Amino acid sequence: MGTAIDEDDDPFEEQRERAKNPMRRLFTEYGRENVPAATIGIFSSVIARILDLLPPVLLGVAVDSIFKQRGSGGSEFDLAVLPASAIPETEVGQLYLVVGLIAVAFFGGAGFHFTRNWGWNSFAQHIQHEVRTDTYDKMQRLNMDFFADKQTGELMSILSNDVNRLERFLNDGMNSALRLGVMVIGIAAILIYLNWQLAMITLLIVPLLGIFTYAFIQRIQPKYKQVRSSVGQVNSRLENNLGGIQVIKTSSTESYESERVEDVSQDYFDANWDAISTRIRFYPGLRVLAGVGFVLTFLIGGLWVLGAPLGPISGTLSPGEFVTFILLGQRFIWPMAQFGSIINMYQRAYASAARIFGLMDEPSRISETPAAESLSVSDGRVSYEEVSFGYDADEQILEDVTFDVAGGETLALVGPTGAGKSTVLKLLLRMYDVEEGRITIDGEDIRDITIQSLRRHVGYVSQDTFLFYGTVAQNLTYGAFESDHEEMVAAAKAAEAHEFIMNLPEGYDTEVGERGVKLSGGQRQRISIARAILKDPEILILDEATSDVDTETEMLIQRSLDELTRDRTTFAIAHRLSTIKDAEQIAVLEAGKIVEQGTHGELIGADGLYAHLWGVQAGEIDELPQEFIDRASQRQARVEATDDD
């Protein structure tokens, strides 16, 4: 059974509350560049609606001047839009004139309806495109800790659903709002011109409609916030489950996951149905109020035409004027009833705009100084000087980490799970910024370097290999798009990937599937290594680069990596200590501190944490001291809450 959505459950609540005047920003920041299209839409809307109002007026004139008052000495045929000299003298000619003007109004209106739709659609589509691309650009530049708190489905909800809601309002909503405004003002002006007394009766409901609509807005706005929150949760659950479909199948948990999807879907159903219930109660009430105005107009106007005016009404009401009132009165009801739909669209767009601009205003912990310069690597020397860091103020991950790696050397980082090894190297890439101390490349603080140039000179092979949907070749050359085919093949051979690639159905043009699902873990890892080789960086980071390969493949890759790392500064994280025993330096981390540092031989001789970890992998568990086993148990207990590596 689903639970009610609480507004505090919205993962973007903080961002949404930060956004000020989101709809105004939408028009000022994006609307100005699309003023020509909007101008065409506005102008065409006004003219089209004016032409739409002409037939009822012309019909009323025809009734009075041609049919009803024929031969009775009534008023002459009169059209305010034409001079008297342009009006035919004969009744047949006058009839033809009216018919011609009505035809012009219909055909002209059709043309302006076309240009109106073109203008509004162009306006909305351009803004939709610009908002989506700007939102994505901002999103991908945010810090990694932002993504740690958000699910992919929630972010997709903003880029897809929220941006699309803006487009619908900018196209349908604004178009309808302008059409409503022109119709209401135009009809009111015509009715007052024809007979101000009856017009006051017809327009009597307008203030009531305003009060009724205001009450609706106050009730519906918080409900739409709940709907937006529940949509993000549904998207997140579906995206998470589809991404983990193999785990679901192998665990035989289809029923369990179906229940979880049912829960979040029920939450969305409850929130959306609550908003729908409010909306569907509002629309009939709106139509009833509009209908009351029409009934009063018909009743009072009918009695007036029959010679029995009510109350203080004075003067005359011709049949033609009465017909015009009835026809325009019906047209008056329709836009009034549509007003609620426009308000409904606006409220949805407002909620979406608040989430979008709240995200755009998300502050970044990683920023470049105005004087930041591009990195130019000469020696490739990397130094960590008393570096401390924590993902939040309550937990320190690294403390006083200090080491120096000469250009061309390899530093291996080892230690228990959760020691902070991956975090050390993420700081070098400026995925996060140090809180204390500094990191330098050839003596230059990386915070004084442009982020793009820094990451261009640092290659990264992660333990979590990610391949994009596309071909093997597209994934190999990602980030090195200018590479030619020969360079790509050379990189694949260096990573021991060429042979298996050539055995694929279409070789380098084989589609790898979503996240590389058509390849094995070892194949994905070798493509990732080849991608780093092709980038040819001066500094290389290998974060468990051989974690997903078998022993034989590991040997082949290690042979290539030895050649690859020979002339570049390399950082390697490895749980398999055999892969890093030849490194010039090995730093052993425990609880965010470097507790040992040296070569493999020196650390084995020291009989400390490294020697004990080596003993574990050598199968010498019975010879390990009890103190090491107790500390390992304590470390595992801490890792259950957070897992850094």
XYZ file of C-alpha atoms in Angstrom:
645
model
C 0.000 0.000 0.000
C 1.485 3.357 -0.986
C 2.198 6.095 1.491
C 1.297 9.721 1.033
C 3.969 11.831 -0.606
C 5.408 14.407 1.764
C 6.796 17.578 0.255
C 9.969 17.021 2.254
C 10.548 13.846 0.221
C 11.267 15.907 -2.886
C 15.009 15.409 -3.513
C 15.090 18.855 -5.120
C 13.265 20.643 -2.309
C 16.369 22.653 -1.404
C 16.964 23.649 -5.021
C 13.294 24.442 -5.615
C 13.054 26.704 -2.596
C 16.181 28.536 -3.746
C 14.665 29.511 -7.101
C 13.143 33.006 -7.012
C 10.634 34.149 -9.642
C 11.306 31.132 -11.898
C 8.715 32.083 -14.539
C 10.029 35.614 -14.790
C 13.523 34.218 -15.258
C 12.251 31.893 -17.960
C 11.049 34.854 -20.006
C 13.902 37.254 -19.241
C 16.756 34.772 -19.702
C 15.345 32.778 -22.601
C 12.356 34.645 -23.997
C 14.236 37.731 -25.114
C 16.256 35.837 -27.703
C 13.027 34.484 -29.198
C 11.042 37.730 -29.312
C 10.522 37.672 -33.133
C 8.708 34.325 -33.046
C 6.654 35.400 -30.039
C 5.773 38.687 -31.755
C 4.471 36.818 -34.800
C 2.448 34.559 -32.514
C 0.983 37.455 -30.516
C 0.144 39.595 -33.551
C -1.428 36.667 -35.392
C -3.405 35.640 -32.302
C -4.891 39.105 -31.931
C -5.838 39.448 -35.603
C -7.193 35.881 -35.770
C -9.424 36.468 -32.751
C -10.689 39.798 -34.069
C -11.612 38.093 -37.333
C -13.313 35.309 -35.346
C -15.562 37.924 -33.682
C -16.698 39.526 -36.939
C -19.228 36.885 -38.148
C -21.591 37.207 -35.119
C -21.537 41.007 -35.429
C -22.168 40.880 -39.173
C -24.973 38.365 -38.676
C -26.672 40.667 -36.182
C -26.455 43.562 -38.603
C -27.876 41.369 -41.377
C -30.793 40.280 -39.208
C -31.673 43.836 -38.304
C -31.063 45.555 -41.606
C -32.048 42.946 -44.190
C -34.478 40.427 -42.733
C -36.174 41.701 -39.609
C -36.659 45.355 -40.576
C -37.288 44.865 -44.245
C -39.889 47.339 -45.499
C -40.739 48.502 -41.979
C -38.950 51.823 -42.068
C -36.258 50.599 -39.715
C -32.696 51.790 -39.477
C -30.445 51.754 -42.490
C -27.838 49.115 -43.083
C -24.802 50.215 -41.031
C -21.350 48.753 -40.572
C -18.998 50.658 -38.307
C -15.986 49.149 -40.064
C -16.971 50.501 -43.498
C -17.761 54.014 -44.755
C -21.333 54.617 -45.968
C -20.105 55.030 -49.557
C -18.865 51.428 -49.591
C -22.264 49.957 -48.649
C -24.514 48.837 -51.553
C -27.934 50.475 -51.817
C -29.900 47.309 -52.566
C -30.724 44.707 -49.941
C -29.361 41.929 -52.150
C -26.106 43.828 -52.522
C -25.969 44.328 -48.773
C -26.509 40.588 -48.289
C -23.674 39.798 -50.676
C -21.459 42.279 -48.817
C -22.157 40.598 -45.473
C -21.548 37.143 -46.930
C -18.295 38.354 -48.510
C -17.079 39.922 -45.269
C -17.903 36.744 -43.341
C -15.978 34.698 -45.923
C -13.003 37.071 -45.655
C -13.145 36.743 -41.860
C -13.101 32.925 -42.047
C -10.360 32.607 -44.670
C -8.279 35.415 -43.203
C -8.685 33.911 -39.743
C -7.438 30.549 -41.047
C -4.288 32.190 -42.390
C -3.574 34.029 -39.160
C -4.267 30.872 -37.148
C -1.493 29.213 -39.155
C 1.034 31.995 -38.502
C -0.096 32.101 -34.858
C 0.639 28.401 -34.412
C 3.963 28.749 -36.217
C 5.023 31.652 -34.016
C 4.066 30.046 -30.701
C 5.507 26.649 -31.600
C 8.781 28.193 -32.742
C 8.941 30.266 -29.551
C 8.254 27.257 -27.310
C 10.489 24.772 -29.128
C 13.527 27.068 -29.138
C 13.178 27.797 -25.428
C 12.649 24.108 -24.664
C 15.847 23.239 -26.540
C 17.879 25.990 -24.867
C 16.610 25.242 -21.351
C 17.257 21.500 -21.699
C 20.794 21.935 -23.039
C 21.671 24.595 -20.442
C 20.246 22.473 -17.620
C 22.223 19.435 -18.756
C 25.381 21.508 -19.151
C 24.986 22.849 -15.612
C 24.135 19.406 -14.254
C 27.212 17.677 -15.687
C 29.465 20.363 -14.206
C 28.190 19.923 -10.646
C 30.282 18.239 -7.992
C 30.250 14.486 -7.566
C 28.715 14.804 -4.096
C 25.591 16.273 -5.738
C 25.157 13.102 -7.807
C 25.799 10.950 -4.761
C 22.595 12.350 -3.231
C 20.434 12.105 -6.374
C 19.213 9.172 -8.406
C 19.426 9.068 -12.179
C 15.655 8.852 -12.572
C 15.196 12.023 -10.525
C 17.638 13.921 -12.722
C 16.020 12.544 -15.871
C 12.666 13.773 -14.573
C 13.966 17.351 -14.681
C 15.609 17.055 -18.093
C 12.575 15.361 -19.624
C 9.277 15.884 -17.786
C 9.924 19.328 -16.322
C 11.372 20.800 -19.511
C 8.477 19.355 -21.525
C 5.970 20.961 -19.162
C 7.549 24.333 -19.845
C 7.200 23.743 -23.578
C 3.519 22.845 -23.216
C 2.818 26.004 -21.243
C 4.803 28.252 -23.582
C 2.973 26.825 -26.584
C -0.524 25.836 -25.507
C -0.807 27.810 -22.273
C 0.386 31.200 -23.446
C -1.380 30.802 -26.773
C -4.625 30.030 -24.975
C -4.102 32.825 -22.458
C -3.665 35.430 -25.172
C -6.590 34.012 -27.127
C -8.711 34.160 -23.985
C -7.654 37.742 -23.274
C -8.442 38.939 -26.794
C -11.779 37.121 -26.819
C -12.875 38.426 -23.432
C -11.787 42.009 -24.071
C -13.083 41.984 -27.651
C -16.445 40.453 -26.731
C -16.838 42.790 -23.769
C -16.083 45.820 -25.957
C -18.568 44.734 -28.649
C -21.320 43.981 -26.145
C -20.855 47.295 -24.354
C -20.886 49.090 -27.705
C -24.117 47.374 -28.743
C -25.995 47.667 -25.440
C -24.193 48.547 -22.248
C -27.105 47.602 -19.986
C -27.362 44.005 -21.209
C -23.558 43.835 -21.342
C -23.383 44.536 -17.598
C -25.610 41.506 -16.978
C -23.488 39.294 -19.250
C -20.246 40.457 -17.593
C -21.606 40.202 -14.054
C -19.945 36.824 -13.498
C -16.391 37.973 -14.291
C -15.520 39.041 -10.688
C -17.013 35.780 -9.382
C -14.873 33.808 -11.817
C -11.785 35.662 -10.596
C -12.492 34.855 -6.936
C -13.268 31.230 -7.750
C -10.054 30.858 -9.759
C -7.912 32.431 -7.017
C -9.243 29.907 -4.521
C -8.404 27.107 -6.966
C -4.806 28.320 -7.353
C -4.270 28.355 -3.588
C -5.422 24.749 -3.321
C -3.781 23.246 -6.409
C -0.258 24.699 -6.099
C 0.980 22.514 -3.193
C -0.616 19.463 -4.798
C 1.445 19.880 -7.953
C 4.624 20.037 -5.879
C 3.726 16.635 -4.476
C 3.048 15.297 -7.974
C 6.481 16.446 -9.203
C 8.154 14.733 -6.250
C 6.333 11.451 -6.850
C 7.190 11.481 -10.583
C 10.894 11.669 -9.738
C 10.567 8.751 -7.332
C 8.806 6.602 -9.926
C 11.491 7.386 -12.525
C 14.257 6.605 -10.043
C 12.778 3.265 -9.062
C 12.223 2.198 -12.672
C 15.687 3.335 -13.782
C 17.302 1.592 -10.814
C 15.454 -1.667 -11.425
C 16.064 -1.747 -15.170
C 19.762 -1.085 -14.565
C 19.883 -3.976 -12.101
C 17.675 -6.381 -14.052
C 20.351 -9.091 -14.029
C 20.598 -8.991 -10.234
C 16.808 -9.122 -9.970
C 16.615 -12.184 -12.190
C 19.491 -14.055 -10.586
C 18.082 -13.290 -7.121
C 14.562 -14.304 -8.150
C 13.198 -11.085 -6.627
C 10.780 -10.119 -9.406
C 7.799 -10.192 -7.022
C 9.626 -8.084 -4.441
C 10.598 -5.461 -7.023
C 7.095 -5.453 -8.496
C 5.777 -4.572 -5.056
C 8.301 -1.765 -4.706
C 7.326 -0.369 -8.109
C 3.689 -0.699 -7.104
C 4.392 1.297 -3.930
C 5.995 4.263 -5.706
C 3.387 4.086 -8.466
C 0.680 4.155 -5.808
C 2.322 7.224 -4.276
C 2.215 8.918 -7.671
C -1.373 7.792 -8.186
C -2.437 9.210 -4.805
C -0.683 12.540 -5.341
C -1.846 12.897 -8.925
C -5.404 11.830 -8.161
C -5.539 14.372 -5.355
C -4.582 17.102 -7.843
C -6.968 15.721 -10.469
C -9.865 15.597 -7.979
C -9.310 19.247 -7.132
C -9.089 20.163 -10.802
C -12.177 18.251 -11.956
C -14.247 19.853 -9.183
C -13.069 23.277 -10.295
C -13.929 22.992 -13.994
C -17.664 22.207 -13.610
C -17.987 25.026 -11.082
C -16.357 27.386 -13.531
C -18.746 26.350 -16.287
C -21.742 26.728 -13.977
C -20.776 30.316 -13.201
C -20.239 31.046 -16.900
C -23.547 29.356 -17.713
C -25.374 31.499 -15.168
C -24.231 34.591 -17.041
C -25.455 33.151 -20.339
C -28.868 32.173 -18.918
C -29.367 35.629 -17.427
C -28.419 37.226 -20.741
C -30.826 35.018 -22.660
C -33.696 35.520 -20.203
C -33.400 39.272 -19.724
C -32.536 39.944 -23.361
C -35.404 37.742 -24.596
C -37.956 39.538 -22.431
C -36.539 42.851 -23.569
C -36.938 41.969 -27.257
C -40.506 40.826 -26.531
C -41.267 44.216 -25.024
C -41.184 43.242 -21.348
C -37.866 44.603 -20.007
C -37.155 43.896 -16.331
C -36.497 46.451 -13.631
C -34.755 49.720 -14.469
C -33.804 48.679 -18.012
C -34.610 51.370 -20.531
C -34.265 51.863 -24.270
C -34.621 49.230 -26.973
C -32.923 45.983 -27.909
C -33.203 44.944 -31.540
C -33.471 41.274 -32.585
C -30.144 41.551 -34.383
C -28.417 42.861 -31.271
C -30.026 40.083 -29.249
C -28.745 37.474 -31.733
C -25.252 38.970 -31.498
C -25.425 38.851 -27.680
C -26.469 35.187 -27.721
C -23.751 34.172 -30.199
C -21.003 36.132 -28.469
C -22.302 35.077 -25.045
C -21.647 31.454 -25.970
C -18.170 32.374 -27.124
C -17.663 34.234 -23.872
C -18.455 31.126 -21.832
C -15.894 28.959 -23.594
C -12.797 31.111 -22.894
C -13.972 31.651 -19.321
C -14.212 27.902 -18.814
C -10.749 27.477 -20.374
C -9.251 29.919 -17.905
C -8.998 27.176 -15.295
C -7.078 24.944 -17.689
C -4.606 27.750 -18.337
C -4.121 28.318 -14.617
C -3.644 24.588 -14.212
C -0.957 24.583 -16.933
C 0.722 27.609 -15.390
C 0.942 26.000 -11.966
C 2.510 22.871 -13.415
C 4.983 24.971 -15.407
C 5.806 27.058 -12.314
C 6.622 23.940 -10.282
C 8.819 22.638 -13.110
C 10.554 25.993 -13.635
C 11.343 26.171 -9.918
C 13.085 22.782 -10.079
C 14.969 23.688 -13.269
C 16.250 27.075 -12.121
C 16.884 25.730 -8.636
C 19.193 23.190 -10.241
C 20.835 25.863 -12.398
C 21.506 27.885 -9.235
C 23.072 24.926 -7.428
C 26.389 26.220 -6.077
C 29.545 24.358 -7.027
C 32.246 23.542 -4.516
C 34.684 23.235 -7.397
C 35.382 26.526 -9.119
C 38.157 28.070 -11.146
C 39.895 31.252 -10.104
C 39.693 34.077 -12.653
C 43.461 33.839 -13.116
C 43.482 30.049 -13.692
C 45.887 28.981 -16.448
C 46.135 25.889 -18.619
C 48.336 23.116 -17.301
C 51.568 22.457 -19.110
C 53.267 19.305 -17.801
C 57.056 19.285 -18.025
C 58.431 16.741 -15.544
C 55.152 15.319 -14.228
C 56.091 15.563 -10.552
C 53.044 15.262 -8.258
C 53.117 16.261 -4.590
C 50.541 15.971 -1.815
C 51.320 18.327 1.030
C 49.467 17.619 4.312
C 46.194 17.028 2.481
C 43.013 16.602 4.555
C 39.505 16.095 3.228
C 35.988 15.083 4.263
C 32.812 14.728 2.230
C 31.014 16.584 5.007
C 31.943 18.385 8.189
C 31.041 15.415 10.386
C 33.430 12.866 8.877
C 37.088 13.250 7.967
C 38.120 10.865 5.175
C 41.772 11.874 4.733
C 44.134 13.411 7.266
C 47.600 14.892 6.634
C 48.319 12.817 3.533
C 51.792 13.675 2.289
C 53.894 12.102 -0.452
C 55.956 13.097 -3.459
C 56.063 11.247 -6.786
C 58.802 12.120 -9.244
C 57.996 12.374 -12.932
C 57.840 8.949 -14.561
C 57.592 7.073 -11.247
C 54.740 4.856 -10.041
C 53.114 5.218 -6.644
C 50.830 2.399 -5.531
C 48.135 3.018 -2.941
C 47.092 -0.005 -0.918
C 45.098 -0.575 2.208
C 41.887 -2.044 3.536
C 38.519 -1.235 1.999
C 37.370 2.214 3.094
C 40.864 3.509 3.818
C 40.458 6.424 1.390
C 42.566 5.266 -1.564
C 40.119 6.279 -4.319
C 39.428 9.579 -2.586
C 43.140 10.451 -2.693
C 43.160 10.199 -6.474
C 39.771 11.863 -6.990
C 41.322 14.914 -5.361
C 44.051 14.890 -8.004
C 41.346 15.038 -10.693
C 39.557 17.772 -8.717
C 36.389 15.739 -8.447
C 36.575 17.323 -4.996
C 38.816 20.021 -3.553
C 41.110 19.557 -0.587
C 40.039 21.184 2.666
C 43.565 21.581 4.018
C 46.951 21.363 2.388
C 47.510 21.365 -1.343
C 48.258 19.187 -4.367
C 50.794 20.338 -6.947
C 51.887 19.221 -10.404
C 55.408 20.420 -11.216
C 55.100 22.790 -8.259
C 51.840 24.394 -9.423
C 48.764 24.153 -7.197
C 46.061 22.346 -9.158
C 43.495 24.869 -7.855
C 45.278 27.494 -9.959
C 44.873 25.357 -13.107
C 41.829 25.225 -15.369
C 39.850 22.062 -14.676
C 39.612 21.110 -18.346
C 43.356 21.267 -18.932
C 44.051 19.364 -15.704
C 41.830 16.460 -16.666
C 43.142 16.508 -20.221
C 46.607 15.657 -18.895
C 45.431 12.977 -16.453
C 44.183 9.598 -17.661
C 41.821 7.640 -15.426
C 40.914 3.961 -15.519
C 38.286 3.178 -12.911
C 37.358 -0.097 -11.276
C 33.762 0.699 -12.338
C 34.093 0.469 -16.111
C 31.445 2.409 -18.027
C 30.876 2.119 -21.755
C 28.472 4.327 -23.671
C 25.813 2.941 -25.947
C 27.474 2.773 -29.365
C 30.245 0.926 -31.138
C 33.554 -0.350 -29.804
C 35.341 2.291 -31.898
C 33.220 5.108 -30.490
C 34.015 4.003 -26.947
C 37.708 3.575 -27.652
C 38.093 7.076 -29.090
C 35.911 8.780 -26.465
C 37.855 11.789 -25.213
C 40.386 11.418 -28.041
C 38.017 12.068 -30.933
C 40.744 13.214 -33.299
C 42.474 9.806 -33.225
C 42.662 7.906 -36.499
C 42.009 4.206 -37.045
C 45.660 3.181 -36.833
C 46.131 4.925 -33.490
C 42.965 3.335 -32.158
C 44.112 -0.159 -33.170
C 47.552 0.431 -31.650
C 45.940 1.401 -28.326
C 43.704 -1.659 -28.424
C 46.710 -3.908 -29.031
C 48.578 -2.317 -26.136
C 45.616 -3.105 -23.878
C 45.418 -6.706 -25.153
C 41.976 -5.881 -26.628
C 42.552 -6.081 -30.379
C 42.179 -9.842 -30.750
C 38.847 -10.143 -28.954
C 37.554 -7.052 -30.791
C 38.358 -8.619 -34.152
C 36.426 -11.728 -33.090
C 33.277 -9.662 -32.479
C 30.588 -9.833 -35.237
C 31.498 -6.460 -36.745
C 34.889 -5.866 -35.214
C 35.419 -2.275 -34.130
C 31.954 -1.377 -35.470
C 30.185 -3.819 -33.129
C 27.511 -2.253 -30.924
C 28.348 -2.798 -27.251
C 24.795 -2.328 -25.944
C 23.580 -0.320 -22.958
C 26.535 0.206 -20.578
C 28.488 -2.335 -22.644
C 26.205 -5.199 -21.638
C 27.161 -7.265 -24.712
C 30.767 -7.517 -23.504
C 32.241 -9.330 -20.545
C 33.652 -7.441 -17.573
C 37.194 -8.133 -18.665
C 36.498 -6.960 -22.211
C 34.951 -3.735 -20.959
C 37.946 -3.164 -18.723
C 40.417 -3.639 -21.580
C 38.509 -1.163 -23.739
C 38.638 1.296 -20.847
C 42.409 0.815 -20.583
C 42.792 1.242 -24.351
C 40.815 4.484 -24.097
C 43.302 5.789 -21.527
C 46.245 4.672 -23.668
C 44.815 6.499 -26.685
C 44.464 9.665 -24.633
C 48.244 9.408 -23.967
C 48.245 11.427 -20.723
C 51.374 12.526 -18.849
C 49.822 11.333 -15.581
C 47.948 8.042 -15.311
C 45.554 6.800 -12.623
C 44.769 3.090 -12.447
C 41.991 2.489 -9.929
C 41.753 -1.307 -9.711
C 42.332 -1.413 -13.480
C 42.535 -5.203 -13.592
C 39.809 -5.983 -11.078
C 37.425 -7.538 -13.609
C 39.782 -9.797 -15.530
C 40.942 -13.347 -15.032
C 44.469 -14.208 -14.008
C 45.683 -14.893 -17.543
C 44.227 -11.673 -18.940
C 45.618 -9.782 -15.953
C 49.073 -11.005 -16.854
C 48.672 -9.803 -20.425
C 47.308 -6.407 -19.386
C 49.990 -5.997 -16.731
C 52.656 -6.543 -19.365
C 51.137 -3.754 -21.457
C 50.719 -1.494 -18.439
C 54.411 -1.887 -17.577
C 55.233 -0.506 -21.029
C 52.531 2.161 -20.780
C 53.666 3.502 -17.392
C 57.372 3.569 -18.204
C 57.565 7.249 -19.186
C 54.696 8.723 -17.229
C 53.773 9.428 -13.636
C 51.423 6.689 -12.513
C 49.162 6.126 -9.541
C 47.830 2.616 -9.037
C 45.252 1.310 -6.594
C 45.175 -2.437 -6.263
C 43.802 -5.021 -3.894
C 45.846 -7.655 -5.724
C 49.206 -6.671 -4.287
C 51.069 -8.776 -6.839
C 50.205 -6.226 -9.523
C 51.988 -3.330 -7.768
C 54.936 -4.985 -6.014
C 57.353 -3.494 -8.577
C 56.206 0.121 -8.000
C 58.906 2.623 -7.009
C 56.783 3.627 -4.007
C 53.967 1.972 -2.115
C 51.859 4.031 0.314
C 49.717 2.091 2.780
C 46.548 3.836 3.965
C 44.463 3.042 7.004
C 41.536 5.178 8.197
C 42.554 8.041 5.900
C 46.201 8.203 7.020
C 49.418 6.954 5.464
C 50.712 4.475 8.010
C 53.541 2.954 5.935
C 55.497 3.946 2.865
C 58.325 2.333 0.931
C 59.140 -0.348 -1.623
C 57.638 -3.827 -1.570
C 60.757 -5.313 0.002
C 61.002 -2.607 2.647
C 57.351 -2.977 3.641
C 57.542 -6.759 3.828
C 60.566 -6.405 6.075
C 58.759 -3.923 8.327
C 56.194 -6.634 9.166
C 53.385 -4.075 9.388
C 49.962 -3.731 7.781
C 51.293 -4.229 4.239
C 53.111 -7.420 5.199
C 49.932 -8.741 6.828
C 47.830 -7.903 3.741
C 50.443 -9.683 1.635
C 50.173 -12.667 3.945
C 46.381 -12.748 3.480
C 46.760 -12.945 -0.290
C 49.533 -15.531 0.029
C 47.175 -17.743 2.053
C 49.154 -17.386 5.300
C 46.057 -16.589 7.364
C 47.016 -18.844 10.263
C 50.250 -16.917 10.764
C 48.570 -13.502 11.062
C 48.622 -11.804 14.477
C 45.322 -11.567 16.370
C 45.666 -7.793 16.564
C 45.509 -7.558 12.758
C 42.408 -9.782 12.645
C 40.673 -7.704 15.336
C 41.459 -4.459 13.509
C 40.195 -5.952 10.228
C 36.916 -6.850 11.926
C 36.550 -3.297 13.256
C 37.312 -1.829 9.823
C 34.670 -3.981 8.180
C 32.108 -2.829 10.726
C 32.843 0.797 9.812
C 32.696 0.056 6.086
C 29.144 -1.280 6.405
C 27.991 2.328 6.772
C 30.170 3.856 4.025
C 32.362 2.251 1.375
C 34.922 4.614 -0.105
C 36.674 2.147 -2.432
